[in-house]
PDB file of N, CA and C in Angstrom:
ATOM      1  N   MET B  16      19.730  34.070  12.641  1.00  0.00           N
ATOM      2  CA  MET B  16      20.197  32.786  13.122  1.00  0.00           C
ATOM      3  C   MET B  16      19.710  31.679  12.204  1.00  0.00           C
ATOM      4  N   ASN B  17      20.546  30.694  12.034  1.00  0.00           N
ATOM      5  CA  ASN B  17      20.191  29.535  11.224  1.00  0.00           C
ATOM      6  C   ASN B  17      20.128  28.267  12.058  1.00  0.00           C
ATOM      7  N   ALA B  18      19.741  28.393  13.302  1.00  0.00           N
ATOM      8  CA  ALA B  18      19.664  27.221  14.168  1.00  0.00           C
ATOM      9  C   ALA B  18      18.570  26.280  13.677  1.00  0.00           C
ATOM     10  N   LYS B  19      18.913  24.999  13.591  1.00  0.00           N
ATOM     11  CA  LYS B  19      17.930  24.000  13.178  1.00  0.00           C
ATOM     12  C   LYS B  19      17.009  23.690  14.360  1.00  0.00           C
ATOM     13  N   PRO B  20      15.732  23.528  14.086  1.00  0.00           N
ATOM     14  CA  PRO B  20      14.837  23.149  15.180  1.00  0.00           C
ATOM     15  C   PRO B  20      15.147  21.725  15.644  1.00  0.00           C
ATOM     16  N   ALA B  21      14.898  21.482  16.908  1.00  0.00           N
ATOM     17  CA  ALA B  21      15.106  20.144  17.454  1.00  0.00           C
ATOM     18  C   ALA B  21      13.983  19.235  16.967  1.00  0.00           C
ATOM     19  N   LEU B  22      14.325  18.305  16.109  1.00  0.00           N
ATOM     20  CA  LEU B  22      13.333  17.377  15.578  1.00  0.00           C
ATOM     21  C   LEU B  22      13.195  16.169  16.490  1.00  0.00           C
ATOM     22  N   TYR B  23      11.976  15.705  16.631  1.00  0.00           N
ATOM     23  CA  TYR B  23      11.669  14.504  17.392  1.00  0.00           C
ATOM     24  C   TYR B  23      10.937  13.529  16.485  1.00  0.00           C
ATOM     25  N   ALA B  24      11.121  12.262  16.745  1.00  0.00           N
ATOM     26  CA  ALA B  24      10.339  11.227  16.070  1.00  0.00           C
ATOM     27  C   ALA B  24       9.394  10.628  17.096  1.00  0.00           C
ATOM     28  N   VAL B  25       8.142  10.482  16.721  1.00  0.00           N
ATOM     29  CA  VAL B  25       7.151   9.844  17.580  1.00  0.00           C
ATOM     30  C   VAL B  25       6.627   8.623  16.826  1.00  0.00           C
ATOM     31  N   VAL B  26       6.909   7.450  17.362  1.00  0.00           N
ATOM     32  CA  VAL B  26       6.495   6.196  16.737  1.00  0.00           C
ATOM     33  C   VAL B  26       5.293   5.656  17.498  1.00  0.00           C
ATOM     34  N   LEU B  27       4.205   5.439  16.780  1.00  0.00           N
ATOM     35  CA  LEU B  27       2.998   4.865  17.370  1.00  0.00           C
ATOM     36  C   LEU B  27       3.086   3.352  17.233  1.00  0.00           C
ATOM     37  N   ALA B  28       3.127   2.662  18.354  1.00  0.00           N
ATOM     38  CA  ALA B  28       3.303   1.203  18.333  1.00  0.00           C
ATOM     39  C   ALA B  28       2.437   0.572  19.411  1.00  0.00           C
ATOM     40  N   GLY B  29       1.155   0.610  19.208  1.00  0.00           N
ATOM     41  CA  GLY B  29       0.270   0.025  20.209  1.00  0.00           C
ATOM     42  C   GLY B  29      -1.083  -0.293  19.630  1.00  0.00           C
ATOM     43  N   GLY B  30      -1.816  -1.077  20.341  1.00  0.00           N
ATOM     44  CA  GLY B  30      -3.164  -1.414  19.917  1.00  0.00           C
ATOM     45  C   GLY B  30      -3.342  -2.901  19.714  1.00  0.00           C
ATOM     46  N   GLY B  31      -4.566  -3.262  19.369  1.00  0.00           N
ATOM     47  CA  GLY B  31      -4.915  -4.670  19.243  1.00  0.00           C
ATOM     48  C   GLY B  31      -4.760  -5.241  17.861  1.00  0.00           C
ATOM     49  N   GLY B  32      -4.520  -4.435  16.875  1.00  0.00           N
ATOM     50  CA  GLY B  32      -4.304  -4.944  15.532  1.00  0.00           C
ATOM     51  C   GLY B  32      -5.547  -5.476  14.857  1.00  0.00           C
ATOM     52  N   THR B  33      -6.683  -4.873  15.123  1.00  0.00           N
ATOM     53  CA  THR B  33      -7.937  -5.407  14.587  1.00  0.00           C
ATOM     54  C   THR B  33      -8.078  -5.222  13.084  1.00  0.00           C
ATOM     55  N   ARG B  34      -7.457  -4.224  12.518  1.00  0.00           N
ATOM     56  CA  ARG B  34      -7.627  -3.977  11.082  1.00  0.00           C
ATOM     57  C   ARG B  34      -6.832  -4.936  10.209  1.00  0.00           C
ATOM     58  N   LEU B  35      -5.863  -5.612  10.761  1.00  0.00           N
ATOM     59  CA  LEU B  35      -5.065  -6.566   9.995  1.00  0.00           C
ATOM     60  C   LEU B  35      -5.381  -8.008  10.416  1.00  0.00           C
ATOM     61  N   TRP B  36      -6.494  -8.198  11.099  1.00  0.00           N
ATOM     62  CA  TRP B  36      -6.909  -9.524  11.511  1.00  0.00           C
ATOM     63  C   TRP B  36      -7.117 -10.381  10.276  1.00  0.00           C
ATOM     64  N   PRO B  37      -6.729 -11.637  10.256  1.00  0.00           N
ATOM     65  CA  PRO B  37      -6.315 -12.478  11.374  1.00  0.00           C
ATOM     66  C   PRO B  37      -4.804 -12.527  11.607  1.00  0.00           C
ATOM     67  N   LEU B  38      -4.011 -11.843  10.778  1.00  0.00           N
ATOM     68  CA  LEU B  38      -2.563 -11.842  11.017  1.00  0.00           C
ATOM     69  C   LEU B  38      -2.209 -11.177  12.333  1.00  0.00           C
ATOM     70  N   SER B  39      -2.842 -10.080  12.613  1.00  0.00           N
ATOM     71  CA  SER B  39      -2.554  -9.289  13.800  1.00  0.00           C
ATOM     72  C   SER B  39      -3.685  -9.471  14.806  1.00  0.00           C
ATOM     73  N   ARG B  40      -3.288  -9.737  16.055  1.00  0.00           N
ATOM     74  CA  ARG B  40      -4.258  -9.930  17.133  1.00  0.00           C
ATOM     75  C   ARG B  40      -3.738  -9.237  18.380  1.00  0.00           C
ATOM     76  N   VAL B  41      -4.519  -9.254  19.435  1.00  0.00           N
ATOM     77  CA  VAL B  41      -4.105  -8.605  20.680  1.00  0.00           C
ATOM     78  C   VAL B  41      -2.774  -9.172  21.161  1.00  0.00           C
ATOM     79  N   ASP B  42      -2.598 -10.491  21.065  1.00  0.00           N
ATOM     80  CA  ASP B  42      -1.351 -11.107  21.527  1.00  0.00           C
ATOM     81  C   ASP B  42      -0.225 -11.031  20.493  1.00  0.00           C
ATOM     82  N   GLN B  43      -0.521 -10.574  19.295  1.00  0.00           N
ATOM     83  CA  GLN B  43       0.488 -10.411  18.240  1.00  0.00           C
ATOM     84  C   GLN B  43       0.142  -9.162  17.425  1.00  0.00           C
ATOM     85  N   PRO B  44       0.411  -7.961  17.988  1.00  0.00           N
ATOM     86  CA  PRO B  44       0.029  -6.718  17.313  1.00  0.00           C
ATOM     87  C   PRO B  44       0.821  -6.481  16.025  1.00  0.00           C
ATOM     88  N   LYS B  45       0.250  -5.674  15.165  1.00  0.00           N
ATOM     89  CA  LYS B  45       0.820  -5.432  13.837  1.00  0.00           C
ATOM     90  C   LYS B  45       2.274  -4.975  13.893  1.00  0.00           C
ATOM     91  N   HIS B  46       2.614  -4.085  14.800  1.00  0.00           N
ATOM     92  CA  HIS B  46       3.976  -3.558  14.827  1.00  0.00           C
ATOM     93  C   HIS B  46       5.014  -4.612  15.209  1.00  0.00           C
ATOM     94  N   LEU B  47       4.581  -5.751  15.743  1.00  0.00           N
ATOM     95  CA  LEU B  47       5.511  -6.824  16.089  1.00  0.00           C
ATOM     96  C   LEU B  47       5.502  -7.966  15.072  1.00  0.00           C
ATOM     97  N   LEU B  48       4.844  -7.757  13.952  1.00  0.00           N
ATOM     98  CA  LEU B  48       4.823  -8.760  12.889  1.00  0.00           C
ATOM     99  C   LEU B  48       6.000  -8.559  11.938  1.00  0.00           C
ATOM    100  N   ARG B  49       6.423  -9.647  11.335  1.00  0.00           N
ATOM    101  CA  ARG B  49       7.471  -9.620  10.307  1.00  0.00           C
ATOM    102  C   ARG B  49       6.772  -9.763   8.956  1.00  0.00           C
ATOM    103  N   LEU B  50       6.356  -8.652   8.397  1.00  0.00           N
ATOM    104  CA  LEU B  50       5.599  -8.664   7.148  1.00  0.00           C
ATOM    105  C   LEU B  50       6.466  -8.406   5.927  1.00  0.00           C
ATOM    106  N   CYS B  51       7.552  -7.679   6.111  1.00  0.00           N
ATOM    107  CA  CYS B  51       8.404  -7.265   4.984  1.00  0.00           C
ATOM    108  C   CYS B  51       9.853  -7.626   5.276  1.00  0.00           C
ATOM    109  N   GLY B  52      10.156  -8.899   5.367  1.00  0.00           N
ATOM    110  CA  GLY B  52      11.521  -9.312   5.641  1.00  0.00           C
ATOM    111  C   GLY B  52      11.669  -9.910   7.020  1.00  0.00           C
ATOM    112  N   PRO B  53      12.907 -10.068   7.472  1.00  0.00           N
ATOM    113  CA  PRO B  53      13.166 -10.766   8.732  1.00  0.00           C
ATOM    114  C   PRO B  53      12.919  -9.931   9.987  1.00  0.00           C
ATOM    115  N   ASN B  54      12.749  -8.628   9.844  1.00  0.00           N
ATOM    116  CA  ASN B  54      12.571  -7.755  11.006  1.00  0.00           C
ATOM    117  C   ASN B  54      11.116  -7.337  11.159  1.00  0.00           C
ATOM    118  N   THR B  55      10.735  -7.023  12.396  1.00  0.00           N
ATOM    119  CA  THR B  55       9.371  -6.567  12.648  1.00  0.00           C
ATOM    120  C   THR B  55       9.173  -5.165  12.080  1.00  0.00           C
ATOM    121  N   LEU B  56       7.923  -4.787  11.930  1.00  0.00           N
ATOM    122  CA  LEU B  56       7.623  -3.449  11.411  1.00  0.00           C
ATOM    123  C   LEU B  56       8.204  -2.364  12.310  1.00  0.00           C
ATOM    124  N   VAL B  57       8.104  -2.533  13.629  1.00  0.00           N
ATOM    125  CA  VAL B  57       8.616  -1.496  14.530  1.00  0.00           C
ATOM    126  C   VAL B  57      10.142  -1.422  14.481  1.00  0.00           C
ATOM    127  N   SER B  58      10.827  -2.542  14.369  1.00  0.00           N
ATOM    128  CA  SER B  58      12.294  -2.470  14.285  1.00  0.00           C
ATOM    129  C   SER B  58      12.734  -1.857  12.957  1.00  0.00           C
ATOM    130  N   GLN B  59      12.007  -2.108  11.879  1.00  0.00           N
ATOM    131  CA  GLN B  59      12.298  -1.457  10.604  1.00  0.00           C
ATOM    132  C   GLN B  59      12.096   0.052  10.710  1.00  0.00           C
ATOM    133  N   THR B  60      11.042   0.452  11.400  1.00  0.00           N
ATOM    134  CA  THR B  60      10.767   1.882  11.579  1.00  0.00           C
ATOM    135  C   THR B  60      11.898   2.557  12.333  1.00  0.00           C
ATOM    136  N   PHE B  61      12.343   1.959  13.439  1.00  0.00           N
ATOM    137  CA  PHE B  61      13.413   2.574  14.211  1.00  0.00           C
ATOM    138  C   PHE B  61      14.724   2.611  13.439  1.00  0.00           C
ATOM    139  N   LYS B  62      14.960   1.639  12.606  1.00  0.00           N
ATOM    140  CA  LYS B  62      16.172   1.659  11.785  1.00  0.00           C
ATOM    141  C   LYS B  62      16.151   2.863  10.842  1.00  0.00           C
ATOM    142  N   ARG B  63      14.999   3.137  10.234  1.00  0.00           N
ATOM    143  CA  ARG B  63      14.880   4.298   9.341  1.00  0.00           C
ATOM    144  C   ARG B  63      15.003   5.605  10.120  1.00  0.00           C
ATOM    145  N   VAL B  64      14.392   5.670  11.283  1.00  0.00           N
ATOM    146  CA  VAL B  64      14.398   6.902  12.075  1.00  0.00           C
ATOM    147  C   VAL B  64      15.805   7.228  12.575  1.00  0.00           C
ATOM    148  N   LYS B  65      16.573   6.205  12.942  1.00  0.00           N
ATOM    149  CA  LYS B  65      17.931   6.422  13.463  1.00  0.00           C
ATOM    150  C   LYS B  65      18.811   7.208  12.501  1.00  0.00           C
ATOM    151  N   ALA B  66      18.548   7.101  11.223  1.00  0.00           N
ATOM    152  CA  ALA B  66      19.346   7.822  10.230  1.00  0.00           C
ATOM    153  C   ALA B  66      19.040   9.319  10.225  1.00  0.00           C
ATOM    154  N   LEU B  67      17.942   9.718  10.849  1.00  0.00           N
ATOM    155  CA  LEU B  67      17.493  11.111  10.775  1.00  0.00           C
ATOM    156  C   LEU B  67      17.424  11.842  12.111  1.00  0.00           C
ATOM    157  N   ILE B  68      17.168  11.115  13.174  1.00  0.00           N
ATOM    158  CA  ILE B  68      16.870  11.728  14.471  1.00  0.00           C
ATOM    159  C   ILE B  68      17.804  11.154  15.533  1.00  0.00           C
ATOM    160  N   PRO B  69      18.357  12.002  16.406  1.00  0.00           N
ATOM    161  CA  PRO B  69      19.188  11.489  17.501  1.00  0.00           C
ATOM    162  C   PRO B  69      18.397  10.537  18.405  1.00  0.00           C
ATOM    163  N   HIS B  70      19.099   9.569  18.929  1.00  0.00           N
ATOM    164  CA  HIS B  70      18.507   8.510  19.744  1.00  0.00           C
ATOM    165  C   HIS B  70      17.677   9.053  20.908  1.00  0.00           C
ATOM    166  N   ASP B  71      18.137  10.101  21.546  1.00  0.00           N
ATOM    167  CA  ASP B  71      17.425  10.630  22.715  1.00  0.00           C
ATOM    168  C   ASP B  71      16.159  11.396  22.346  1.00  0.00           C
ATOM    169  N   ARG B  72      15.908  11.596  21.059  1.00  0.00           N
ATOM    170  CA  ARG B  72      14.691  12.295  20.635  1.00  0.00           C
ATOM    171  C   ARG B  72      13.748  11.375  19.864  1.00  0.00           C
ATOM    172  N   MET B  73      13.852  10.068  20.132  1.00  0.00           N
ATOM    173  CA  MET B  73      12.925   9.094  19.564  1.00  0.00           C
ATOM    174  C   MET B  73      11.947   8.681  20.657  1.00  0.00           C
ATOM    175  N   LEU B  74      10.701   9.027  20.472  1.00  0.00           N
ATOM    176  CA  LEU B  74       9.660   8.723  21.450  1.00  0.00           C
ATOM    177  C   LEU B  74       8.748   7.638  20.894  1.00  0.00           C
ATOM    178  N   THR B  75       8.264   6.780  21.775  1.00  0.00           N
ATOM    179  CA  THR B  75       7.371   5.703  21.357  1.00  0.00           C
ATOM    180  C   THR B  75       6.106   5.744  22.195  1.00  0.00           C
ATOM    181  N   ILE B  76       4.976   5.674  21.512  1.00  0.00           N
ATOM    182  CA  ILE B  76       3.683   5.607  22.177  1.00  0.00           C
ATOM    183  C   ILE B  76       3.179   4.176  22.025  1.00  0.00           C
ATOM    184  N   THR B  77       2.862   3.541  23.141  1.00  0.00           N
ATOM    185  CA  THR B  77       2.346   2.180  23.117  1.00  0.00           C
ATOM    186  C   THR B  77       1.392   1.994  24.286  1.00  0.00           C
ATOM    187  N   VAL B  78       0.806   0.826  24.385  1.00  0.00           N
ATOM    188  CA  VAL B  78      -0.080   0.514  25.507  1.00  0.00           C
ATOM    189  C   VAL B  78       0.717  -0.253  26.551  1.00  0.00           C
ATOM    190  N   ALA B  79       0.280  -0.171  27.799  1.00  0.00           N
ATOM    191  CA  ALA B  79       1.046  -0.720  28.916  1.00  0.00           C
ATOM    192  C   ALA B  79       1.374  -2.201  28.752  1.00  0.00           C
ATOM    193  N   ASP B  80       0.441  -2.987  28.253  1.00  0.00           N
ATOM    194  CA  ASP B  80       0.701  -4.424  28.169  1.00  0.00           C
ATOM    195  C   ASP B  80       1.587  -4.816  26.986  1.00  0.00           C
ATOM    196  N   GLN B  81       2.046  -3.850  26.193  1.00  0.00           N
ATOM    197  CA  GLN B  81       2.953  -4.151  25.083  1.00  0.00           C
ATOM    198  C   GLN B  81       4.351  -3.568  25.283  1.00  0.00           C
ATOM    199  N   VAL B  82       4.573  -2.907  26.411  1.00  0.00           N
ATOM    200  CA  VAL B  82       5.874  -2.272  26.662  1.00  0.00           C
ATOM    201  C   VAL B  82       6.998  -3.305  26.682  1.00  0.00           C
ATOM    202  N   GLN B  83       6.812  -4.407  27.380  1.00  0.00           N
ATOM    203  CA  GLN B  83       7.873  -5.412  27.490  1.00  0.00           C
ATOM    204  C   GLN B  83       8.229  -6.000  26.128  1.00  0.00           C
ATOM    205  N   ALA B  84       7.234  -6.335  25.338  1.00  0.00           N
ATOM    206  CA  ALA B  84       7.500  -6.888  24.001  1.00  0.00           C
ATOM    207  C   ALA B  84       8.222  -5.868  23.127  1.00  0.00           C
ATOM    208  N   LEU B  85       7.861  -4.606  23.257  1.00  0.00           N
ATOM    209  CA  LEU B  85       8.519  -3.549  22.492  1.00  0.00           C
ATOM    210  C   LEU B  85       9.976  -3.409  22.917  1.00  0.00           C
ATOM    211  N   ARG B  86      10.235  -3.453  24.224  1.00  0.00           N
ATOM    212  CA  ARG B  86      11.619  -3.366  24.718  1.00  0.00           C
ATOM    213  C   ARG B  86      12.461  -4.541  24.234  1.00  0.00           C
ATOM    214  N   GLU B  87      11.856  -5.722  24.175  1.00  0.00           N
ATOM    215  CA  GLU B  87      12.585  -6.892  23.689  1.00  0.00           C
ATOM    216  C   GLU B  87      12.892  -6.768  22.198  1.00  0.00           C
ATOM    217  N   GLU B  88      11.978  -6.204  21.457  1.00  0.00           N
ATOM    218  CA  GLU B  88      12.157  -6.076  20.009  1.00  0.00           C
ATOM    219  C   GLU B  88      13.124  -4.953  19.648  1.00  0.00           C
ATOM    220  N   VAL B  89      13.094  -3.865  20.397  1.00  0.00           N
ATOM    221  CA  VAL B  89      13.972  -2.714  20.147  1.00  0.00           C
ATOM    222  C   VAL B  89      14.682  -2.399  21.470  1.00  0.00           C
ATOM    223  N   PRO B  90      15.705  -3.192  21.822  1.00  0.00           N
ATOM    224  CA  PRO B  90      16.318  -3.081  23.148  1.00  0.00           C
ATOM    225  C   PRO B  90      17.038  -1.765  23.418  1.00  0.00           C
ATOM    226  N   ASP B  91      17.406  -1.012  22.393  1.00  0.00           N
ATOM    227  CA  ASP B  91      18.124   0.240  22.633  1.00  0.00           C
ATOM    228  C   ASP B  91      17.197   1.436  22.844  1.00  0.00           C
ATOM    229  N   LEU B  92      15.895   1.197  22.962  1.00  0.00           N
ATOM    230  CA  LEU B  92      14.978   2.293  23.293  1.00  0.00           C
ATOM    231  C   LEU B  92      15.285   2.808  24.693  1.00  0.00           C
ATOM    232  N   LEU B  93      15.273   4.092  24.853  1.00  0.00           N
ATOM    233  CA  LEU B  93      15.485   4.661  26.179  1.00  0.00           C
ATOM    234  C   LEU B  93      14.211   4.489  27.000  1.00  0.00           C
ATOM    235  N   PRO B  94      14.313   3.966  28.219  1.00  0.00           N
ATOM    236  CA  PRO B  94      13.118   3.714  29.038  1.00  0.00           C
ATOM    237  C   PRO B  94      12.243   4.946  29.245  1.00  0.00           C
ATOM    238  N   ASP B  95      12.857   6.112  29.386  1.00  0.00           N
ATOM    239  CA  ASP B  95      12.074   7.337  29.601  1.00  0.00           C
ATOM    240  C   ASP B  95      11.376   7.818  28.334  1.00  0.00           C
ATOM    241  N   ASN B  96      11.696   7.240  27.194  1.00  0.00           N
ATOM    242  CA  ASN B  96      11.099   7.671  25.927  1.00  0.00           C
ATOM    243  C   ASN B  96       9.987   6.742  25.450  1.00  0.00           C
ATOM    244  N   ILE B  97       9.544   5.856  26.340  1.00  0.00           N
ATOM    245  CA  ILE B  97       8.422   4.968  26.017  1.00  0.00           C
ATOM    246  C   ILE B  97       7.215   5.448  26.800  1.00  0.00           C
TER     247      ILE B  97
END
């Protein structure tokens, strides 16, 4: 059989951003910064992942107090995949 394995993408998008301080802070984490162009780092990541992985197999790991900001930044994320 030549069946391809089901690939998943796991995007880590959480934390306080202490290593990139003072640009990144608890209220403005690194993944929500626009460092390389007009889009945030997390939206750039999802754009790259979409070319390789089906939408339903994109998982995101974040902290509870950043879920809403992540949903606003990447509105097509599936709620069950956060």
